[in-house]
mmCIF file with all atom_site columns, C-alpha atoms in Angstrom:
data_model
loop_
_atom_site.group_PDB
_atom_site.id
_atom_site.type_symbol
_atom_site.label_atom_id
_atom_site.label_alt_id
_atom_site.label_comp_id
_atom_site.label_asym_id
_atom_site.label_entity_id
_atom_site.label_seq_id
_atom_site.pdbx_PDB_ins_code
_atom_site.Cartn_x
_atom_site.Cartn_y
_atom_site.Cartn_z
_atom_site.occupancy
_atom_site.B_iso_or_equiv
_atom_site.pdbx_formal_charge
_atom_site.auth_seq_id
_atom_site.auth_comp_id
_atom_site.auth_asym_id
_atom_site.auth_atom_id
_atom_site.pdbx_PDB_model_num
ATOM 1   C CA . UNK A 1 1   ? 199.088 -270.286 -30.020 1.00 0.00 ? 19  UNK A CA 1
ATOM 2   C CA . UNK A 1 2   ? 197.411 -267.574 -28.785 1.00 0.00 ? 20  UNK A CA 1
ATOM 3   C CA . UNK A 1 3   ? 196.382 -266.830 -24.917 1.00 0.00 ? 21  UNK A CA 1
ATOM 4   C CA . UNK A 1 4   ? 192.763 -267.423 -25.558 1.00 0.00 ? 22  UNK A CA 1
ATOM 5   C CA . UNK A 1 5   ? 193.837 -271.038 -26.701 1.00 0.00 ? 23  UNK A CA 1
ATOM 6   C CA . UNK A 1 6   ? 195.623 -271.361 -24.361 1.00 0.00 ? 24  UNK A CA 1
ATOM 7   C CA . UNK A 1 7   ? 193.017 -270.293 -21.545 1.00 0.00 ? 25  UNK A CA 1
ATOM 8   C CA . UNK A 1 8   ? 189.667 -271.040 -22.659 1.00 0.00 ? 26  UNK A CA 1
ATOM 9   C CA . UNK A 1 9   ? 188.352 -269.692 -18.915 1.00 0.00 ? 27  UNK A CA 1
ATOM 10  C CA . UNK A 1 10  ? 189.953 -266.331 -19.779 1.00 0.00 ? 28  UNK A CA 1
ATOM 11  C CA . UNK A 1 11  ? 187.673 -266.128 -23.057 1.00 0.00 ? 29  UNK A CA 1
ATOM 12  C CA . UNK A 1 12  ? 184.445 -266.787 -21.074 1.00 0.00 ? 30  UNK A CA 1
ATOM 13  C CA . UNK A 1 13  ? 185.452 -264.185 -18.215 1.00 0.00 ? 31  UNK A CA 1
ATOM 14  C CA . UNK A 1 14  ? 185.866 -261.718 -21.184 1.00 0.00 ? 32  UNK A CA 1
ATOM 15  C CA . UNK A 1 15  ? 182.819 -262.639 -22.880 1.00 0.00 ? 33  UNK A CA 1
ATOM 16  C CA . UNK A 1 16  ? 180.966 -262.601 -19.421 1.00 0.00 ? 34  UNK A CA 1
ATOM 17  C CA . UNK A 1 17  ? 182.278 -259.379 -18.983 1.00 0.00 ? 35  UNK A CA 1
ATOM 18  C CA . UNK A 1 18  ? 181.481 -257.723 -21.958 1.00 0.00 ? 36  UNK A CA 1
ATOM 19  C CA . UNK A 1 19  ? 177.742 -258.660 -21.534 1.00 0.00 ? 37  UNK A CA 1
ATOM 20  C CA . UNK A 1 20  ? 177.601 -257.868 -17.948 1.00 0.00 ? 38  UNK A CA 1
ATOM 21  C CA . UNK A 1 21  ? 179.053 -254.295 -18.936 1.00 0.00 ? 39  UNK A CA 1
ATOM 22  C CA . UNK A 1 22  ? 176.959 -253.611 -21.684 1.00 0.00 ? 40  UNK A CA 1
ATOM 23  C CA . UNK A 1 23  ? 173.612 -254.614 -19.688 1.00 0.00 ? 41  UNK A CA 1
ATOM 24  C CA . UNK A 1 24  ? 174.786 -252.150 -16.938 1.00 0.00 ? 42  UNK A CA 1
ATOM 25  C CA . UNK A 1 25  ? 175.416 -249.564 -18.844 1.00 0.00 ? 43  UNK A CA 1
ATOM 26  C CA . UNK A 1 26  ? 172.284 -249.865 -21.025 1.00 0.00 ? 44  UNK A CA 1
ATOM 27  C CA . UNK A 1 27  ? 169.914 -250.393 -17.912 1.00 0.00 ? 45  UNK A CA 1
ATOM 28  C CA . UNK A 1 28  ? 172.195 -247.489 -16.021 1.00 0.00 ? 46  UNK A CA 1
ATOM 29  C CA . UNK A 1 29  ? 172.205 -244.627 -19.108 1.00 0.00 ? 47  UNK A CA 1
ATOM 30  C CA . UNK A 1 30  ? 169.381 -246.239 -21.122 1.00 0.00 ? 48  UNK A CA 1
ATOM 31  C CA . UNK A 1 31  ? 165.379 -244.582 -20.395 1.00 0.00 ? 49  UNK A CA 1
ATOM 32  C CA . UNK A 1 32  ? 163.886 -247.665 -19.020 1.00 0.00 ? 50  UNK A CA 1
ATOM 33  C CA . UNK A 1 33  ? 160.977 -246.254 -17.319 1.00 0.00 ? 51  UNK A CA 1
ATOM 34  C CA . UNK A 1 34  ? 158.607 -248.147 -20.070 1.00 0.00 ? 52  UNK A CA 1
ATOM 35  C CA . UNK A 1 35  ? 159.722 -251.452 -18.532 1.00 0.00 ? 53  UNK A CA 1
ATOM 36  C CA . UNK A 1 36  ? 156.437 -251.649 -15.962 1.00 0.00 ? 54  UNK A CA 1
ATOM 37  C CA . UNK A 1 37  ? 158.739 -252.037 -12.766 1.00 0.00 ? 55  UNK A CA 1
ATOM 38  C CA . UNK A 1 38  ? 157.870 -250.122 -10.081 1.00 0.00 ? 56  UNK A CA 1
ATOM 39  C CA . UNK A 1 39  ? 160.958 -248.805 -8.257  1.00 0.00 ? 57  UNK A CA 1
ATOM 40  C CA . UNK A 1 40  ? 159.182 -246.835 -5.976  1.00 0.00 ? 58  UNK A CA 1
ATOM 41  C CA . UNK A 1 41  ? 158.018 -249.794 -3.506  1.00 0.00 ? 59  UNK A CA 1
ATOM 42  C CA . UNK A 1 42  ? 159.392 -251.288 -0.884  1.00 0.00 ? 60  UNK A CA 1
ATOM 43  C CA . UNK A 1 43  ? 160.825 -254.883 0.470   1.00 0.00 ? 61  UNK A CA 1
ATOM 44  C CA . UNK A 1 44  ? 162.033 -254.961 4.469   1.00 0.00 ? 62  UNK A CA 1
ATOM 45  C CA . UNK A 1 45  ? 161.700 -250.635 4.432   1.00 0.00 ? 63  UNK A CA 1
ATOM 46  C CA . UNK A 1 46  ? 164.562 -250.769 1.325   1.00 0.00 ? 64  UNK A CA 1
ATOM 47  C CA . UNK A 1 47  ? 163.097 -249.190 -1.821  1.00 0.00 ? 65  UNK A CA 1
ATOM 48  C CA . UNK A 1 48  ? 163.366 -251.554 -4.402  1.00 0.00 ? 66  UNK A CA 1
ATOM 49  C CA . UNK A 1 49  ? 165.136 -249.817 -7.193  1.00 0.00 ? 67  UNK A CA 1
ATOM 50  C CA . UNK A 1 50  ? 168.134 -249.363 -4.398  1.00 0.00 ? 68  UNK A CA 1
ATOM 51  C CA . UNK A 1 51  ? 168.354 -253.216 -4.128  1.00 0.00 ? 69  UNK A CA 1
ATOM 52  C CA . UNK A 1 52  ? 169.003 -253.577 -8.183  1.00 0.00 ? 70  UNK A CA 1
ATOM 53  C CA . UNK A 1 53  ? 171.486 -251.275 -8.252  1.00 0.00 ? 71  UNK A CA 1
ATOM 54  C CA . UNK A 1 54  ? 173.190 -253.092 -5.011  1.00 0.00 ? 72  UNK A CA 1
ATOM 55  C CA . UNK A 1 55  ? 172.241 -256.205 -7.208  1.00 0.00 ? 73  UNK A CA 1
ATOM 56  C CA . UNK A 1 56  ? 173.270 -255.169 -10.395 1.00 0.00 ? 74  UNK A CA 1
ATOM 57  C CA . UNK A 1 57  ? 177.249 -253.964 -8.961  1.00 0.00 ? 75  UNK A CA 1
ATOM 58  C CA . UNK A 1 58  ? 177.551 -256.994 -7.136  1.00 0.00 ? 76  UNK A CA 1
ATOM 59  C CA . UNK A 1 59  ? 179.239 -259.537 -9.713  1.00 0.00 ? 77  UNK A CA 1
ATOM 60  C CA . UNK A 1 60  ? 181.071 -257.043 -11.340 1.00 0.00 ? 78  UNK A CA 1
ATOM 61  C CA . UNK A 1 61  ? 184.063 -257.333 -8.964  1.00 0.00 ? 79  UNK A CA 1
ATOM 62  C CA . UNK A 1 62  ? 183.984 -261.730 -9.349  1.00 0.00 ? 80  UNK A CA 1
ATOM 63  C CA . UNK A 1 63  ? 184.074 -260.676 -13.156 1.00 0.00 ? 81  UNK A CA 1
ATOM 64  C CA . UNK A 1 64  ? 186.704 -257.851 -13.522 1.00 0.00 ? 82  UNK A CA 1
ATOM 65  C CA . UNK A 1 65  ? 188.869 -260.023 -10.783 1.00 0.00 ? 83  UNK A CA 1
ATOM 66  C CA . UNK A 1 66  ? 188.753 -262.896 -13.023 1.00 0.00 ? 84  UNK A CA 1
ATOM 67  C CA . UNK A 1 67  ? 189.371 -260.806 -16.078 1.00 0.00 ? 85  UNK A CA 1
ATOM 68  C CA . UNK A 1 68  ? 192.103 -258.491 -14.927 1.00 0.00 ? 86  UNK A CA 1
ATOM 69  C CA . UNK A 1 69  ? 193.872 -260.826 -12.406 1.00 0.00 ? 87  UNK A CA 1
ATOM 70  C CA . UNK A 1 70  ? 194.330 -257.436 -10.216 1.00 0.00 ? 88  UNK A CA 1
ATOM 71  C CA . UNK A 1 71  ? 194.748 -257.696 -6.862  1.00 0.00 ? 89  UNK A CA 1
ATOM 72  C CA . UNK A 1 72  ? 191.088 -257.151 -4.970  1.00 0.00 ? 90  UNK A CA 1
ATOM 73  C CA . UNK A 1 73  ? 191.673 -253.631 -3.537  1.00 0.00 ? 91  UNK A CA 1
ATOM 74  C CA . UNK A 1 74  ? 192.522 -252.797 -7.110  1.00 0.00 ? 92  UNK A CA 1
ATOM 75  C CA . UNK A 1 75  ? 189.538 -254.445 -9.153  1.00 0.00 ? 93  UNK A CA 1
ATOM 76  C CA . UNK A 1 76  ? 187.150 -253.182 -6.099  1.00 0.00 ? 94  UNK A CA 1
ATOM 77  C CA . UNK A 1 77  ? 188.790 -249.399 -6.423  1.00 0.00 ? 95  UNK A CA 1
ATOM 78  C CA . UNK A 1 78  ? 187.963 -249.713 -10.129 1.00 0.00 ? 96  UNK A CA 1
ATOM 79  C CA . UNK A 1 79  ? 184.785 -251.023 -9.835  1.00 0.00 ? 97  UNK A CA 1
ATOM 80  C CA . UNK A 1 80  ? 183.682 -248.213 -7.280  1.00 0.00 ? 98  UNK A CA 1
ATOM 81  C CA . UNK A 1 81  ? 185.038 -245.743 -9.583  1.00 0.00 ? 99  UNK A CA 1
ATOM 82  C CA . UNK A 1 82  ? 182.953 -247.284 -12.403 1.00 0.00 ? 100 UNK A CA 1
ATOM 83  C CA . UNK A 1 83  ? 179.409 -247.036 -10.322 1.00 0.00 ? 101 UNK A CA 1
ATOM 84  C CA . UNK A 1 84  ? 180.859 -243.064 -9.533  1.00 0.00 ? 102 UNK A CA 1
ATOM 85  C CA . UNK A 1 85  ? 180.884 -242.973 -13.307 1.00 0.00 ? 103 UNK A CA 1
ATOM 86  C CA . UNK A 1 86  ? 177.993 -244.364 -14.481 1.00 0.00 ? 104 UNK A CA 1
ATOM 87  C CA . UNK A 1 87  ? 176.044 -242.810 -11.602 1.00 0.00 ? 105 UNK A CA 1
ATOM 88  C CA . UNK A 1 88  ? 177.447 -239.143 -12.824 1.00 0.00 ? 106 UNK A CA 1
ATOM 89  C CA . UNK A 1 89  ? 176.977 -240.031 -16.095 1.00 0.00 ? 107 UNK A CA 1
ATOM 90  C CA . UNK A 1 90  ? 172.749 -239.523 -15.581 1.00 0.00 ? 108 UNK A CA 1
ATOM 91  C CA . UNK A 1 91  ? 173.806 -235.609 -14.820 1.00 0.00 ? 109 UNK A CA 1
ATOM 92  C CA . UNK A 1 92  ? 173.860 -235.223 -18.527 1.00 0.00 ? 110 UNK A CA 1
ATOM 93  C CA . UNK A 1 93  ? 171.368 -237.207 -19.598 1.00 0.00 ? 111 UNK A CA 1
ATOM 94  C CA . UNK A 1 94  ? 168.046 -235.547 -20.018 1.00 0.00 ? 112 UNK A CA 1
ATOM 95  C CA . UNK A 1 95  ? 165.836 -238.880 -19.302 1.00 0.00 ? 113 UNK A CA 1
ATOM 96  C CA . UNK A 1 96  ? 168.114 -240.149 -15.836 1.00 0.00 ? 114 UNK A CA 1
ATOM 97  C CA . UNK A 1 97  ? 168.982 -238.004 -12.810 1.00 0.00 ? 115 UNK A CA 1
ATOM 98  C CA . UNK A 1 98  ? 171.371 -238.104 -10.495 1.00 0.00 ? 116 UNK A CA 1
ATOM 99  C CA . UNK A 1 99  ? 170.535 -239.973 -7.379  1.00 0.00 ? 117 UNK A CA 1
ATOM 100 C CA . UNK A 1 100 ? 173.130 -240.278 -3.966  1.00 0.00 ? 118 UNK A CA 1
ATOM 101 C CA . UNK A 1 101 ? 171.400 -243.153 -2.707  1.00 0.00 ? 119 UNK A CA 1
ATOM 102 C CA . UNK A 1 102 ? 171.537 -245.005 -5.845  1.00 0.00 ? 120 UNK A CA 1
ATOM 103 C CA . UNK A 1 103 ? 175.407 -243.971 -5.858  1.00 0.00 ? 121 UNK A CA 1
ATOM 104 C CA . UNK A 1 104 ? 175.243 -245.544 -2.235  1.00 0.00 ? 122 UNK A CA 1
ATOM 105 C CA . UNK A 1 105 ? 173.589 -248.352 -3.221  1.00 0.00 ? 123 UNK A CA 1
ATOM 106 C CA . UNK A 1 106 ? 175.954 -249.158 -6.012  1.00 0.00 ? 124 UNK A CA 1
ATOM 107 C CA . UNK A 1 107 ? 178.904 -249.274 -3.624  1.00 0.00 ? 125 UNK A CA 1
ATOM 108 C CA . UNK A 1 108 ? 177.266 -251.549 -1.367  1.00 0.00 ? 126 UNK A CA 1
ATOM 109 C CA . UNK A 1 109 ? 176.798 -253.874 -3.922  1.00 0.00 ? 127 UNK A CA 1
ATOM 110 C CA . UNK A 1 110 ? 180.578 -253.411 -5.282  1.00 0.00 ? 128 UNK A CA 1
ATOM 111 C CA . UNK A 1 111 ? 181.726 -254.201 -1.711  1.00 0.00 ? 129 UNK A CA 1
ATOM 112 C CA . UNK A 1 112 ? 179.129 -256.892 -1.072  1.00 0.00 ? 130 UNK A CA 1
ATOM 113 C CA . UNK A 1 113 ? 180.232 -258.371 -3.943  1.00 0.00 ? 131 UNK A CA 1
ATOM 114 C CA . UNK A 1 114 ? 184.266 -258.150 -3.004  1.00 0.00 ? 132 UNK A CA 1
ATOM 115 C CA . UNK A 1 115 ? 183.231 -259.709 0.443   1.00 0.00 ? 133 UNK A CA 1
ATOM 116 C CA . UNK A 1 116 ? 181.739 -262.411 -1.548  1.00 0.00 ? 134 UNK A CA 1
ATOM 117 C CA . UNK A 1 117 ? 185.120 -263.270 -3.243  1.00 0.00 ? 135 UNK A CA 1
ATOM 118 C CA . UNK A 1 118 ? 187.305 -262.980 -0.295  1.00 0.00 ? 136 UNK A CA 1
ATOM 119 C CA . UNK A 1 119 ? 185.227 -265.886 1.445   1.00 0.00 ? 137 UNK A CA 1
ATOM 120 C CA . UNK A 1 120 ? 185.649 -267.824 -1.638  1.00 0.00 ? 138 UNK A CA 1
ATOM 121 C CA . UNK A 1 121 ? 188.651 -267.635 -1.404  1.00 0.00 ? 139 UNK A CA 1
ATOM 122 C CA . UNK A 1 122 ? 189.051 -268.584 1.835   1.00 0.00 ? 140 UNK A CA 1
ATOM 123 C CA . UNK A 1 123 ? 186.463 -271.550 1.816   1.00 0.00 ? 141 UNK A CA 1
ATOM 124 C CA . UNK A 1 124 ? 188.136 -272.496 -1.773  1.00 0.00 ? 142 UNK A CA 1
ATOM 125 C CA . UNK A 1 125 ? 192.018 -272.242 0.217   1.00 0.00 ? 143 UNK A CA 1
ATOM 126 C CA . UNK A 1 126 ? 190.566 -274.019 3.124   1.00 0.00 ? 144 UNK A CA 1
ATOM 127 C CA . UNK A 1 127 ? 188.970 -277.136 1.306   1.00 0.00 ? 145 UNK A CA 1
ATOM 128 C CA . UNK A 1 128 ? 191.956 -277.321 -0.913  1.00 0.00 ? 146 UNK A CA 1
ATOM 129 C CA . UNK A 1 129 ? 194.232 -277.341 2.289   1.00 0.00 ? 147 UNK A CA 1
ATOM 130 C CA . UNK A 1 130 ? 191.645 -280.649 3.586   1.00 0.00 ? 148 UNK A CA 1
ATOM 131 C CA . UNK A 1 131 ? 192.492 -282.564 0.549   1.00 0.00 ? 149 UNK A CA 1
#
């Protein structure tokens, strides 16, 4: 029996994670100007292309965590490295640019989204300890 069998959960994370990467890397290396977003306005003073790139990195670290069963410090190092990449990436592509506040961005959302699974953790270790 294989480990996919055997850990049906473990198939979904991978599946998850496989469509979560390729829609990040398409929307991050892909021209999508044609779209009709405008990602030059603003919500609360934050332009609003920087709040889907913090959006867009924040379940990756929930999904690669579940995946890779890495510690969190791991997965989140990985995942940081993974925004630096995709970020760079736009040097060399004619159609994207390079942009340190998307970069910035990015990370926040990585670490937003590694706060997000230490406190489930902790609620999820502290309602199991109730029971």
């Amino acid at each position: 029996m294989n480990n996919a069998a055997r850990h049906p959960c473990h198939t979904l994370h991978l599946w998850l994670s496989v469509v979560y990467l390729s829609v990040l890397l398409s929307l991050m290396w892909l021209p999508v100007g044609g779209l009709g977003i405008r990602m030059d306005s603003f919500v609360l003073g934050i332009r609003v292309d920087h709040l889907y790139h913090a959006a867009a990195y924040l379940p990756a670290v929930a999904l690669l965590q579940a995946l890779f069963r890495y510690r969190l410090r791991r997965t989140w190092l990985n995942v940081m490295l993974l925004s630096l990449v995709t970020e760079s990436v736009q040097l060399l592509l004619p159609y994207r640019g390079f942009d340190i506040n998307d970069l910035i961005s990015n990370l926040l959302g990585v670490s937003v989204g590694a706060l997000a699974v230490l406190l489930f953790r902790h609620l999820h270790s502290t309602h199991a300890a109730c029971e």
